[in-house]
Structures are given as structure tokens and as C-alpha cells.
Amino acid sequence: MTAATRQTKRWGVAGRRRRERPAAFDFPLLVVVLGLLSFGFIMVASASMTVGDTCCKDPFFFVVRQAIALGLALSAAVLAFTVPVSWWERSGVWLFLLGVASLILLLLPGVGHSVNGANRWIPLGPLNLQPSEFVKLFAVLYIAGYLVRHAQSVTTELAGFIRPMILIGIAAALILKQPDFGTTAVMLATVMGMLFLGGVSVMPFAVLFGTVITGLAFLVLTSEYRMRRILSFLNPWEDPFASGYQLSQALIGFGRGEWLGVGLGNGIQKQYFLPEAHTDFLASVIAEELGLVGMLTIIGAFAFISWRAFSIGARAEAVGQRFAGYTAQGIGLWLGLQAFVNIGVNSGMLPTKGLTLPFLSYGSNSLIVACVAIAILLRIDATVRQEASETTLPRGMPWLRA
């Protein structure tokens, strides 16, 4: 065998080994999330220039701040990716208690910062901290840890099922006090979904589900402004210049978009007609400028993220990492639910809520928390892949390395 032949053979072996080596983490998931972040930055720029020029005499006022927020979010995500999954498991309870403490701080006179009647922010110099955004992630970590520590009691005892809901209920009450009905609903739905996936028996789960639904209905019926939102949601055209104004303008945006939209930057609704166009109602701007095709692409991206999260969770549980599995599933539930609620509100399927569209809407807190959640998800995936590559897998389970 000649030297050239031996070298070619070595190259071939090395190439096969590279092809057989599993990926470090879920690259398709990373690509989709980075695509959403980039697209969101473009759409925030498109939706906010008119508002920035009107309120601040600078069309790039919100664009610059979104760029800074994006930089902070990516930096926080890189840092979160370096943190071992075991640290999140050990710290879940303390992080959740820290989140509850920050919610209590908002109730102290002179601490919270109010915008449009909502007291949700704590001023920290040039930035405003929104504790409720972080509490959603901390709730996922807390419940995932609880399901591991109390696996037996959760499935066999009513007390084991109720105990975690006491702390969750306190956090929900504090968030409702701000008031923030949308975040409360998403957090409770995520937690209940995680408990169901954790093996809670049907009867206690049904009782809790009925209790939560009854409680939310009571909150709507006893609050004039919430009742007004429900009535305007049912028929926004009955009062399109007052209670139904926001939804009717959002629906006009959807109607103008038709199949392919009016073109990026050519939307009209963001120009003084649609309130909060660059935050809670960004989906309406997307629908107007990019049409049904653009909205279906966004929906498909969020469906892919939730699917990958559940897939990562299933692989984590298969190798015995139950905390990682529950956390991945919780993140998939939370991000999927929040995207569903936001798009449902924009399209008139759900009553108006003050919820952002993850990865897309303007706002540093929402961006940072969503990016950290994805970083934790990618770290879980990397840990599972590493463990699977070091373990002799049973026949028929090569998907663990996928």
C-alpha cells in the first residue's frame, strides 16, 4: 500500500468518525430561535418607527433599545448554557422564592413603576425589571424539581399534589395584583400541564382544573375592566372606537394582509391606528405586512420549538434525567401556550391580554427570559446527547442520540 493510499484511507476513516459523532446540541432548534430573534428585530423596527418619531422625536428610539435588549438576551443565554443542569435542579426552589419576593417588592410604595395602570416593573437604572416574566421560568424549574423529589406522593397522595400549588397560588395572586391576568393564566396552565405529565391521577387534576377555571371566571365576573374586555372580544365592532378599538384595528390588519401581505414596511395599522403595535400586537403587523403565509411560518416555528422541547424531554427521561425531562417539557408548554395566547388575542380568538410574543415582541425582560429558557433547553439536550454517547443503548433506541 502506497503512502498516498494510506493517507486517503486515514482521511476516509476520520470522515466517517465525524459523520458518526453526534451533534453537540440541537442545531435546528438553535437556528429556528435565531431566525425568530432576527425576524422579530426587523418587525419591531418596522412597527415602532412611527411611534418612536411621535413620542421621542427619533424613529430609531425603540430599534436601538431592542438591539441592546437582544444583546443582553444573547449574553444571558450564553451564560445560562454554561450552567450545569444539576445547578438549576438544586436552585429551583430558591429561584422561585426570589421571584415571589420580587413580586412582593412591587407592592411596596415607591418601588414599582406603573405604565398604563399596571404596576409590573422595578426600575434598575437604565433598565426596568419585570419580575413576572422571570417567575414563569422559575415556576417551571420549581415544579420540575418538585416532581422529582416527591414523585411518589404526587401520584398517590392528594397532599403531594396540592403542596406545590400553594406557592404557585401565592405567586399567581401577586401577579394578578399588578394586574396581569394573561401571565397568571399562562403560568397556571403550564404548571398544571407539568403536573399532569408528572403522573398526577385524573381526579385531583380534574378538581384542580375545575377550581382554577372557577377562580378565573370569578375574577372576570367581579372585575369591571375584565368583563369589559370579554364583552368587547365577543363583538369588537359593537363599539369599535372605544372598548373594541384595539381588537378591531388588529382584525383590520389581518384582513388587509390577505395571502401574502402588503409588503414589509408598508403596513398602515401601525401608523397611529393600532396601539402597542411593536409589543403585544406585533402579530397583527406581521399579518398585515406578510399575510397568511407569514403568520403560518411563525406558527410553524413555535410548533417546531414546542415539538423539539418535548422530544428533548422524552430523551432526557429515557436516560433517567427526570428533572431535565420535566423542565424541557415545561419550557415547551410555556412558550407554546404564550405564543398561542398572543396570536389568539391578535386574531380575535381570545380576549385581549397584555402578553408578548416570545422572541419577537419589543421588551428586554421577555427577550432575556425566553433566550435563557432556550439556553437551558439546549444545555439539557447537550447533556443528554453526551450521556447517550457514553452509554450502550438498548436495541431500538438510537433516537436518543438524535
CSV table of C-alpha atoms in Angstrom, one decimal:
chain,number,residue,atom,x,y,z
A,1,MET,CA,0.0,0.0,0.0
A,2,THR,CA,1.4,3.3,-1.0
A,3,ALA,CA,1.8,6.3,1.3
A,4,ALA,CA,-0.9,8.2,-0.7
A,5,THR,CA,-3.3,5.3,-0.3
A,6,ARG,CA,-2.7,5.1,3.4
A,7,GLN,CA,-3.3,8.8,3.8
A,8,THR,CA,-6.6,8.6,1.8
A,9,LYS,CA,-7.7,5.7,3.9
A,10,ARG,CA,-7.0,7.7,7.1
A,11,TRP,CA,-9.0,10.6,5.8
A,12,GLY,CA,-11.9,8.3,5.0
A,13,VAL,CA,-11.9,6.9,8.5
A,14,ALA,CA,-11.7,10.3,10.0
A,15,GLY,CA,-14.6,11.5,7.8
A,16,ARG,CA,-16.7,8.5,8.9
A,17,ARG,CA,-16.0,9.2,12.5
A,18,ARG,CA,-17.0,12.9,12.1
A,19,ARG,CA,-20.2,11.8,10.4
A,20,GLU,CA,-21.0,9.3,13.2
A,21,ARG,CA,-20.2,11.7,16.0
A,22,PRO,CA,-23.4,13.1,17.5
A,23,ALA,CA,-24.0,16.8,17.3
A,24,ALA,CA,-23.1,18.8,20.4
A,25,PHE,CA,-26.7,20.0,20.8
A,26,ASP,CA,-29.9,20.6,18.8
A,27,PHE,CA,-28.7,22.9,15.9
A,28,PRO,CA,-32.1,23.0,14.1
A,29,LEU,CA,-33.7,24.4,17.3
A,30,LEU,CA,-31.0,27.0,17.6
A,31,VAL,CA,-31.4,28.0,14.0
A,32,VAL,CA,-35.1,28.4,14.3
A,33,VAL,CA,-34.8,30.5,17.5
A,34,LEU,CA,-32.1,32.7,16.0
A,35,GLY,CA,-34.3,33.1,12.9
A,36,LEU,CA,-37.2,34.3,15.1
A,37,LEU,CA,-35.0,36.7,17.0
A,38,SER,CA,-33.7,38.2,13.8
A,39,PHE,CA,-37.1,38.4,12.2
A,40,GLY,CA,-38.5,39.9,15.4
A,41,PHE,CA,-35.9,42.6,15.4
A,42,ILE,CA,-36.8,43.5,11.8
A,43,MET,CA,-40.6,43.6,12.6
A,44,VAL,CA,-40.1,45.7,15.8
A,45,ALA,CA,-38.2,48.2,13.6
A,46,SER,CA,-41.0,48.2,11.1
A,47,ALA,CA,-43.7,48.6,13.7
A,48,SER,CA,-42.1,51.1,16.0
A,49,MET,CA,-40.6,53.8,13.8
A,50,THR,CA,-43.8,55.9,13.6
A,51,VAL,CA,-44.3,55.6,17.4
A,52,GLY,CA,-40.7,56.5,18.1
A,53,ASP,CA,-40.8,59.5,15.9
A,54,THR,CA,-44.0,60.7,17.5
A,55,CYS,CA,-43.2,60.1,21.2
A,56,CYS,CA,-39.4,60.7,21.2
A,57,LYS,CA,-38.6,62.6,18.0
A,58,ASP,CA,-36.4,59.6,17.0
A,59,PRO,CA,-37.7,56.9,14.6
A,60,PHE,CA,-34.9,54.6,15.8
A,61,PHE,CA,-35.7,55.1,19.5
A,62,PHE,CA,-37.2,51.6,20.1
A,63,VAL,CA,-35.0,50.0,17.5
A,64,VAL,CA,-31.8,50.9,19.4
A,65,ARG,CA,-33.3,49.7,22.7
A,66,GLN,CA,-34.4,46.5,21.1
A,67,ALA,CA,-30.9,45.9,19.8
A,68,ILE,CA,-29.5,46.5,23.3
A,69,ALA,CA,-32.1,44.1,24.7
A,70,LEU,CA,-31.2,41.5,22.1
A,71,GLY,CA,-27.5,41.8,23.0
A,72,LEU,CA,-28.3,41.3,26.7
A,73,ALA,CA,-30.6,38.4,25.9
A,74,LEU,CA,-28.0,36.6,23.9
A,75,SER,CA,-25.3,37.2,26.5
A,76,ALA,CA,-27.6,35.9,29.2
A,77,ALA,CA,-28.3,32.8,27.1
A,78,VAL,CA,-24.6,32.1,26.6
A,79,LEU,CA,-24.1,32.3,30.3
A,80,ALA,CA,-27.1,30.1,31.1
A,81,PHE,CA,-25.8,27.5,28.7
A,82,THR,CA,-22.6,27.1,30.7
A,83,VAL,CA,-24.6,26.4,33.9
A,84,PRO,CA,-24.9,22.6,34.6
A,85,VAL,CA,-28.5,21.2,34.7
A,86,SER,CA,-27.8,20.0,38.3
A,87,TRP,CA,-27.4,23.6,39.4
A,88,TRP,CA,-30.8,24.5,38.1
A,89,GLU,CA,-32.3,21.5,39.9
A,90,ARG,CA,-30.6,22.5,43.2
A,91,SER,CA,-31.6,26.1,42.9
A,92,GLY,CA,-35.2,25.8,41.6
A,93,VAL,CA,-36.9,26.4,44.9
A,94,TRP,CA,-34.7,29.4,45.8
A,95,LEU,CA,-35.1,31.0,42.4
A,96,PHE,CA,-38.9,30.7,42.7
A,97,LEU,CA,-38.8,32.2,46.2
A,98,LEU,CA,-36.6,35.0,44.9
A,99,GLY,CA,-39.2,35.6,42.2
A,100,VAL,CA,-42.0,35.7,44.7
A,101,ALA,CA,-40.0,38.2,46.9
A,102,SER,CA,-39.5,40.4,43.8
A,103,LEU,CA,-43.3,40.3,43.2
A,104,ILE,CA,-43.9,41.4,46.8
A,105,LEU,CA,-41.4,44.3,46.3
A,106,LEU,CA,-43.8,45.7,43.7
A,107,LEU,CA,-46.4,46.2,46.4
A,108,LEU,CA,-44.2,48.5,48.4
A,109,PRO,CA,-44.8,52.2,48.0
A,110,GLY,CA,-42.3,53.9,45.7
A,111,VAL,CA,-40.7,50.7,44.4
A,112,GLY,CA,-42.9,49.7,41.5
A,113,HIS,CA,-43.1,51.6,38.2
A,114,SER,CA,-46.5,51.9,36.6
A,115,VAL,CA,-47.4,52.0,32.9
A,116,ASN,CA,-51.0,52.3,31.7
A,117,GLY,CA,-52.3,51.5,35.2
A,118,ALA,CA,-50.2,48.3,35.5
A,119,ASN,CA,-47.6,48.1,38.3
A,120,ARG,CA,-45.2,45.4,36.9
A,121,TRP,CA,-41.7,47.0,36.7
A,122,ILE,CA,-38.9,47.7,39.2
A,123,PRO,CA,-36.6,50.5,38.0
A,124,LEU,CA,-32.9,49.4,37.9
A,125,GLY,CA,-31.1,52.4,36.5
A,126,PRO,CA,-31.4,52.3,32.7
A,127,LEU,CA,-33.4,49.1,32.8
A,128,ASN,CA,-36.8,48.1,34.2
A,129,LEU,CA,-37.1,44.6,35.8
A,130,GLN,CA,-40.4,42.8,35.2
A,131,PRO,CA,-40.4,40.0,37.9
A,132,SER,CA,-43.5,38.2,36.4
A,133,GLU,CA,-41.5,37.3,33.3
A,134,PHE,CA,-38.8,35.5,35.3
A,135,VAL,CA,-41.4,33.9,37.6
A,136,LYS,CA,-42.8,31.9,34.7
A,137,LEU,CA,-39.4,30.3,34.1
A,138,PHE,CA,-38.7,29.9,37.9
A,139,ALA,CA,-42.1,28.1,38.2
A,140,VAL,CA,-41.1,25.6,35.6
A,141,LEU,CA,-37.8,24.9,37.4
A,142,TYR,CA,-39.6,24.6,40.8
A,143,ILE,CA,-42.3,22.3,39.6
A,144,ALA,CA,-39.8,20.1,37.7
A,145,GLY,CA,-37.7,19.7,40.9
A,146,TYR,CA,-40.8,19.0,43.0
A,147,LEU,CA,-42.0,16.3,40.7
A,148,VAL,CA,-38.6,14.5,41.1
A,149,ARG,CA,-38.3,15.0,44.9
A,150,HIS,CA,-41.9,13.9,45.6
A,151,ALA,CA,-42.6,11.5,42.7
A,152,GLN,CA,-44.4,9.0,44.9
A,153,SER,CA,-46.6,11.5,46.9
A,154,VAL,CA,-47.6,13.4,43.7
A,155,THR,CA,-49.1,10.3,42.2
A,156,THR,CA,-50.6,8.7,45.3
A,157,GLU,CA,-51.5,11.5,47.8
A,158,LEU,CA,-53.7,14.5,47.4
A,159,ALA,CA,-51.4,16.5,49.7
A,160,GLY,CA,-48.5,15.8,47.4
A,161,PHE,CA,-50.4,17.3,44.6
A,162,ILE,CA,-51.7,20.3,46.5
A,163,ARG,CA,-48.5,21.4,48.3
A,164,PRO,CA,-46.7,22.9,45.2
A,165,MET,CA,-49.9,24.7,44.2
A,166,ILE,CA,-49.8,26.8,47.5
A,167,LEU,CA,-46.6,28.6,46.4
A,168,ILE,CA,-47.8,28.8,42.8
A,169,GLY,CA,-51.1,30.2,44.1
A,170,ILE,CA,-49.3,32.9,46.1
A,171,ALA,CA,-47.3,33.9,43.0
A,172,ALA,CA,-50.4,33.9,40.9
A,173,ALA,CA,-52.2,36.2,43.4
A,174,LEU,CA,-49.3,38.6,43.4
A,175,ILE,CA,-49.2,38.8,39.6
A,176,LEU,CA,-53.0,39.3,39.5
A,177,LYS,CA,-52.4,42.2,41.9
A,178,GLN,CA,-50.3,44.1,39.3
A,179,PRO,CA,-52.8,43.3,37.4
A,180,ASP,CA,-51.6,40.8,34.8
A,181,PHE,CA,-54.3,38.3,34.1
A,182,GLY,CA,-52.6,36.8,30.9
A,183,THR,CA,-49.3,35.9,32.7
A,184,THR,CA,-51.2,34.3,35.5
A,185,ALA,CA,-53.3,32.2,33.1
A,186,VAL,CA,-50.2,31.1,31.2
A,187,MET,CA,-48.2,30.2,34.3
A,188,LEU,CA,-51.1,28.2,35.9
A,189,ALA,CA,-51.8,26.4,32.6
A,190,THR,CA,-48.1,25.5,32.3
A,191,VAL,CA,-47.8,24.2,35.9
A,192,MET,CA,-51.0,22.2,35.6
A,193,GLY,CA,-49.7,20.7,32.4
A,194,MET,CA,-46.4,19.7,34.0
A,195,LEU,CA,-48.3,18.1,37.0
A,196,PHE,CA,-50.4,16.1,34.5
A,197,LEU,CA,-47.2,14.9,32.7
A,198,GLY,CA,-45.7,14.1,36.1
A,199,GLY,CA,-48.3,11.4,36.7
A,200,VAL,CA,-50.9,13.1,38.8
A,201,SER,CA,-54.1,11.0,39.0
A,202,VAL,CA,-57.0,12.2,37.0
A,203,MET,CA,-59.4,13.0,39.8
A,204,PRO,CA,-57.2,15.5,41.8
A,205,PHE,CA,-56.2,17.0,38.5
A,206,ALA,CA,-59.8,17.4,37.4
A,207,VAL,CA,-60.7,19.0,40.7
A,208,LEU,CA,-57.7,21.5,40.5
A,209,PHE,CA,-58.6,22.3,36.8
A,210,GLY,CA,-62.2,23.0,37.8
A,211,THR,CA,-61.1,25.1,40.8
A,212,VAL,CA,-58.7,27.2,38.6
A,213,ILE,CA,-61.3,27.7,35.9
A,214,THR,CA,-63.9,28.7,38.5
A,215,GLY,CA,-61.5,31.1,40.1
A,216,LEU,CA,-60.5,32.7,36.8
A,217,ALA,CA,-64.2,33.1,35.9
A,218,PHE,CA,-64.9,34.7,39.3
A,219,LEU,CA,-62.1,37.2,38.7
A,220,VAL,CA,-63.6,38.1,35.3
A,221,LEU,CA,-67.2,38.5,36.7
A,222,THR,CA,-66.1,40.6,39.7
A,223,SER,CA,-63.9,43.0,37.7
A,224,GLU,CA,-65.5,45.6,35.5
A,225,TYR,CA,-62.5,46.1,33.2
A,226,ARG,CA,-62.0,42.4,32.7
A,227,MET,CA,-65.7,42.0,32.0
A,228,ARG,CA,-65.5,44.9,29.5
A,229,ARG,CA,-62.6,43.1,27.7
A,230,ILE,CA,-64.7,39.9,27.4
A,231,LEU,CA,-67.7,41.7,26.0
A,232,SER,CA,-65.6,43.7,23.6
A,233,PHE,CA,-63.9,40.5,22.5
A,234,LEU,CA,-67.2,38.8,21.7
A,235,ASN,CA,-68.2,41.7,19.4
A,236,PRO,CA,-65.5,44.4,18.9
A,237,TRP,CA,-67.5,46.0,16.1
A,238,GLU,CA,-70.3,47.0,18.6
A,239,ASP,CA,-68.0,49.7,19.9
A,240,PRO,CA,-65.1,49.9,17.5
A,241,PHE,CA,-63.9,53.4,18.7
A,242,ALA,CA,-63.8,52.6,22.5
A,243,SER,CA,-63.8,49.2,24.2
A,244,GLY,CA,-63.4,47.3,20.9
A,245,TYR,CA,-60.9,49.7,19.3
A,246,GLN,CA,-57.7,47.6,19.8
A,247,LEU,CA,-59.1,44.3,18.6
A,248,SER,CA,-61.0,45.9,15.7
A,249,GLN,CA,-57.8,47.6,14.5
A,250,ALA,CA,-55.9,44.3,14.8
A,251,LEU,CA,-58.5,42.5,12.8
A,252,ILE,CA,-58.3,45.2,10.1
A,253,GLY,CA,-54.6,44.4,9.9
A,254,PHE,CA,-55.3,40.7,9.5
A,255,GLY,CA,-57.9,41.4,6.8
A,256,ARG,CA,-55.6,43.8,4.8
A,257,GLY,CA,-52.8,41.2,4.8
A,258,GLU,CA,-54.8,38.5,2.8
A,259,TRP,CA,-52.4,35.8,1.5
A,260,LEU,CA,-49.0,37.5,1.0
A,261,GLY,CA,-49.4,40.8,2.8
A,262,VAL,CA,-49.0,44.4,1.7
A,263,GLY,CA,-45.2,44.1,1.9
A,264,LEU,CA,-42.6,44.6,4.6
A,265,GLY,CA,-42.8,48.1,6.0
A,266,ASN,CA,-45.9,49.0,4.0
A,267,GLY,CA,-48.4,48.4,6.8
A,268,ILE,CA,-50.9,51.1,7.7
A,269,GLN,CA,-52.3,49.9,11.0
A,270,LYS,CA,-49.0,50.5,12.9
A,271,GLN,CA,-49.2,54.2,11.9
A,272,TYR,CA,-51.3,55.7,14.8
A,273,PHE,CA,-54.2,53.2,14.4
A,274,LEU,CA,-53.0,50.1,16.3
A,275,PRO,CA,-51.9,50.7,19.9
A,276,GLU,CA,-48.9,48.7,21.2
A,277,ALA,CA,-48.1,47.6,17.6
A,278,HIS,CA,-44.4,46.8,18.5
A,279,THR,CA,-45.2,44.9,21.7
A,280,ASP,CA,-48.4,42.9,22.3
A,281,PHE,CA,-49.9,43.4,18.9
A,282,LEU,CA,-46.8,42.7,16.7
A,283,ALA,CA,-48.6,39.6,15.3
A,284,SER,CA,-51.2,41.9,13.7
A,285,VAL,CA,-48.4,43.9,12.0
A,286,ILE,CA,-46.9,40.7,10.7
A,287,ALA,CA,-50.2,39.5,9.4
A,288,GLU,CA,-50.8,42.8,7.6
A,289,GLU,CA,-47.3,43.1,6.0
A,290,LEU,CA,-46.6,39.4,5.3
A,291,GLY,CA,-50.1,37.9,5.1
A,292,LEU,CA,-51.3,34.4,5.9
A,293,VAL,CA,-48.1,32.9,4.7
A,294,GLY,CA,-46.0,35.0,7.1
A,295,MET,CA,-48.3,34.1,10.1
A,296,LEU,CA,-48.3,30.4,9.2
A,297,THR,CA,-44.5,30.5,9.1
A,298,ILE,CA,-44.4,32.0,12.6
A,299,ILE,CA,-46.9,29.5,13.9
A,300,GLY,CA,-44.9,26.7,12.4
A,301,ALA,CA,-41.7,27.9,14.1
A,302,PHE,CA,-43.4,27.9,17.5
A,303,ALA,CA,-44.9,24.5,16.9
A,304,PHE,CA,-41.4,23.2,16.0
A,305,ILE,CA,-39.9,24.7,19.2
A,306,SER,CA,-42.5,23.0,21.3
A,307,TRP,CA,-42.1,19.7,19.5
A,308,ARG,CA,-38.3,19.8,19.9
A,309,ALA,CA,-38.7,20.7,23.6
A,310,PHE,CA,-41.0,17.7,24.2
A,311,SER,CA,-38.6,15.5,22.2
A,312,ILE,CA,-35.7,16.6,24.3
A,313,GLY,CA,-37.7,16.0,27.4
A,314,ALA,CA,-38.6,12.4,26.3
A,315,ARG,CA,-34.9,11.6,25.6
A,316,ALA,CA,-33.9,13.1,29.0
A,317,GLU,CA,-36.4,10.9,30.8
A,318,ALA,CA,-35.3,7.8,28.8
A,319,VAL,CA,-31.7,8.2,30.2
A,320,GLY,CA,-33.0,8.7,33.7
A,321,GLN,CA,-32.7,12.5,33.9
A,322,ARG,CA,-36.2,13.2,35.1
A,323,PHE,CA,-35.7,16.8,36.2
A,324,ALA,CA,-34.2,17.7,32.8
A,325,GLY,CA,-37.2,15.9,31.1
A,326,TYR,CA,-39.8,17.8,33.1
A,327,THR,CA,-38.0,21.1,32.6
A,328,ALA,CA,-37.8,20.7,28.9
A,329,GLN,CA,-41.5,19.8,28.7
A,330,GLY,CA,-42.4,22.8,30.9
A,331,ILE,CA,-40.5,25.1,28.7
A,332,GLY,CA,-42.2,23.7,25.6
A,333,LEU,CA,-45.6,24.1,27.2
A,334,TRP,CA,-44.9,27.7,28.4
A,335,LEU,CA,-43.5,29.1,25.1
A,336,GLY,CA,-46.1,27.3,23.1
A,337,LEU,CA,-49.0,28.5,25.3
A,338,GLN,CA,-47.8,32.1,25.4
A,339,ALA,CA,-47.4,32.2,21.6
A,340,PHE,CA,-50.9,30.6,21.2
A,341,VAL,CA,-52.4,33.2,23.6
A,342,ASN,CA,-50.7,36.2,21.9
A,343,ILE,CA,-51.7,35.1,18.4
A,344,GLY,CA,-55.2,34.2,19.6
A,345,VAL,CA,-55.6,37.7,21.1
A,346,ASN,CA,-54.3,39.4,17.9
A,347,SER,CA,-56.7,37.3,15.7
A,348,GLY,CA,-59.7,37.8,17.9
A,349,MET,CA,-59.8,34.1,19.1
A,350,LEU,CA,-59.2,35.1,22.8
A,351,PRO,CA,-59.9,38.2,24.9
A,352,THR,CA,-57.3,40.9,25.0
A,353,LYS,CA,-54.3,40.2,27.3
A,354,GLY,CA,-51.0,42.0,27.8
A,355,LEU,CA,-48.8,39.2,26.7
A,356,THR,CA,-45.8,39.5,24.4
A,357,LEU,CA,-45.0,37.2,21.5
A,358,PRO,CA,-41.8,35.3,22.6
A,359,PHE,CA,-38.6,36.1,20.7
A,360,LEU,CA,-40.4,38.7,18.6
A,361,SER,CA,-42.1,41.5,20.6
A,362,TYR,CA,-40.3,44.6,21.9
A,363,GLY,CA,-39.1,44.3,25.5
A,364,SER,CA,-35.9,43.3,27.2
A,365,ASN,CA,-37.4,41.1,30.0
A,366,SER,CA,-39.4,39.0,27.6
A,367,LEU,CA,-36.4,38.5,25.3
A,368,ILE,CA,-34.0,37.7,28.1
A,369,VAL,CA,-36.2,35.1,29.8
A,370,ALA,CA,-37.1,33.4,26.5
A,371,CYS,CA,-33.5,33.2,25.4
A,372,VAL,CA,-32.4,31.8,28.9
A,373,ALA,CA,-35.1,29.2,28.6
A,374,ILE,CA,-33.9,28.1,25.2
A,375,ALA,CA,-30.3,28.0,26.5
A,376,ILE,CA,-31.4,25.7,29.4
A,377,LEU,CA,-33.2,23.6,26.8
A,378,LEU,CA,-30.1,23.3,24.6
A,379,ARG,CA,-27.9,22.5,27.7
A,380,ILE,CA,-30.3,19.7,28.6
A,381,ASP,CA,-30.1,18.4,25.1
A,382,ALA,CA,-26.3,18.6,25.1
A,383,THR,CA,-26.2,16.7,28.4
A,384,VAL,CA,-28.5,14.0,27.2
A,385,ARG,CA,-26.5,13.6,24.0
A,386,GLN,CA,-23.3,13.3,25.9
A,387,GLU,CA,-24.7,10.7,28.3
A,388,ALA,CA,-26.3,8.7,25.4
A,389,SER,CA,-22.9,8.7,23.5
A,390,GLU,CA,-21.2,7.3,26.6
A,391,THR,CA,-23.8,4.6,27.2
A,392,THR,CA,-24.5,1.4,25.4
A,393,LEU,CA,-28.1,1.9,24.2
A,394,PRO,CA,-30.7,-0.8,24.1
A,395,ARG,CA,-31.6,-2.1,20.6
A,396,GLY,CA,-34.2,0.1,19.0
A,397,MET,CA,-33.3,3.3,20.9
A,398,PRO,CA,-30.8,5.1,18.6
A,399,TRP,CA,-33.1,8.1,18.6
A,400,LEU,CA,-31.6,9.1,22.0
A,401,ARG,CA,-28.6,10.4,20.1
A,402,ALA,CA,-30.7,12.3,17.5
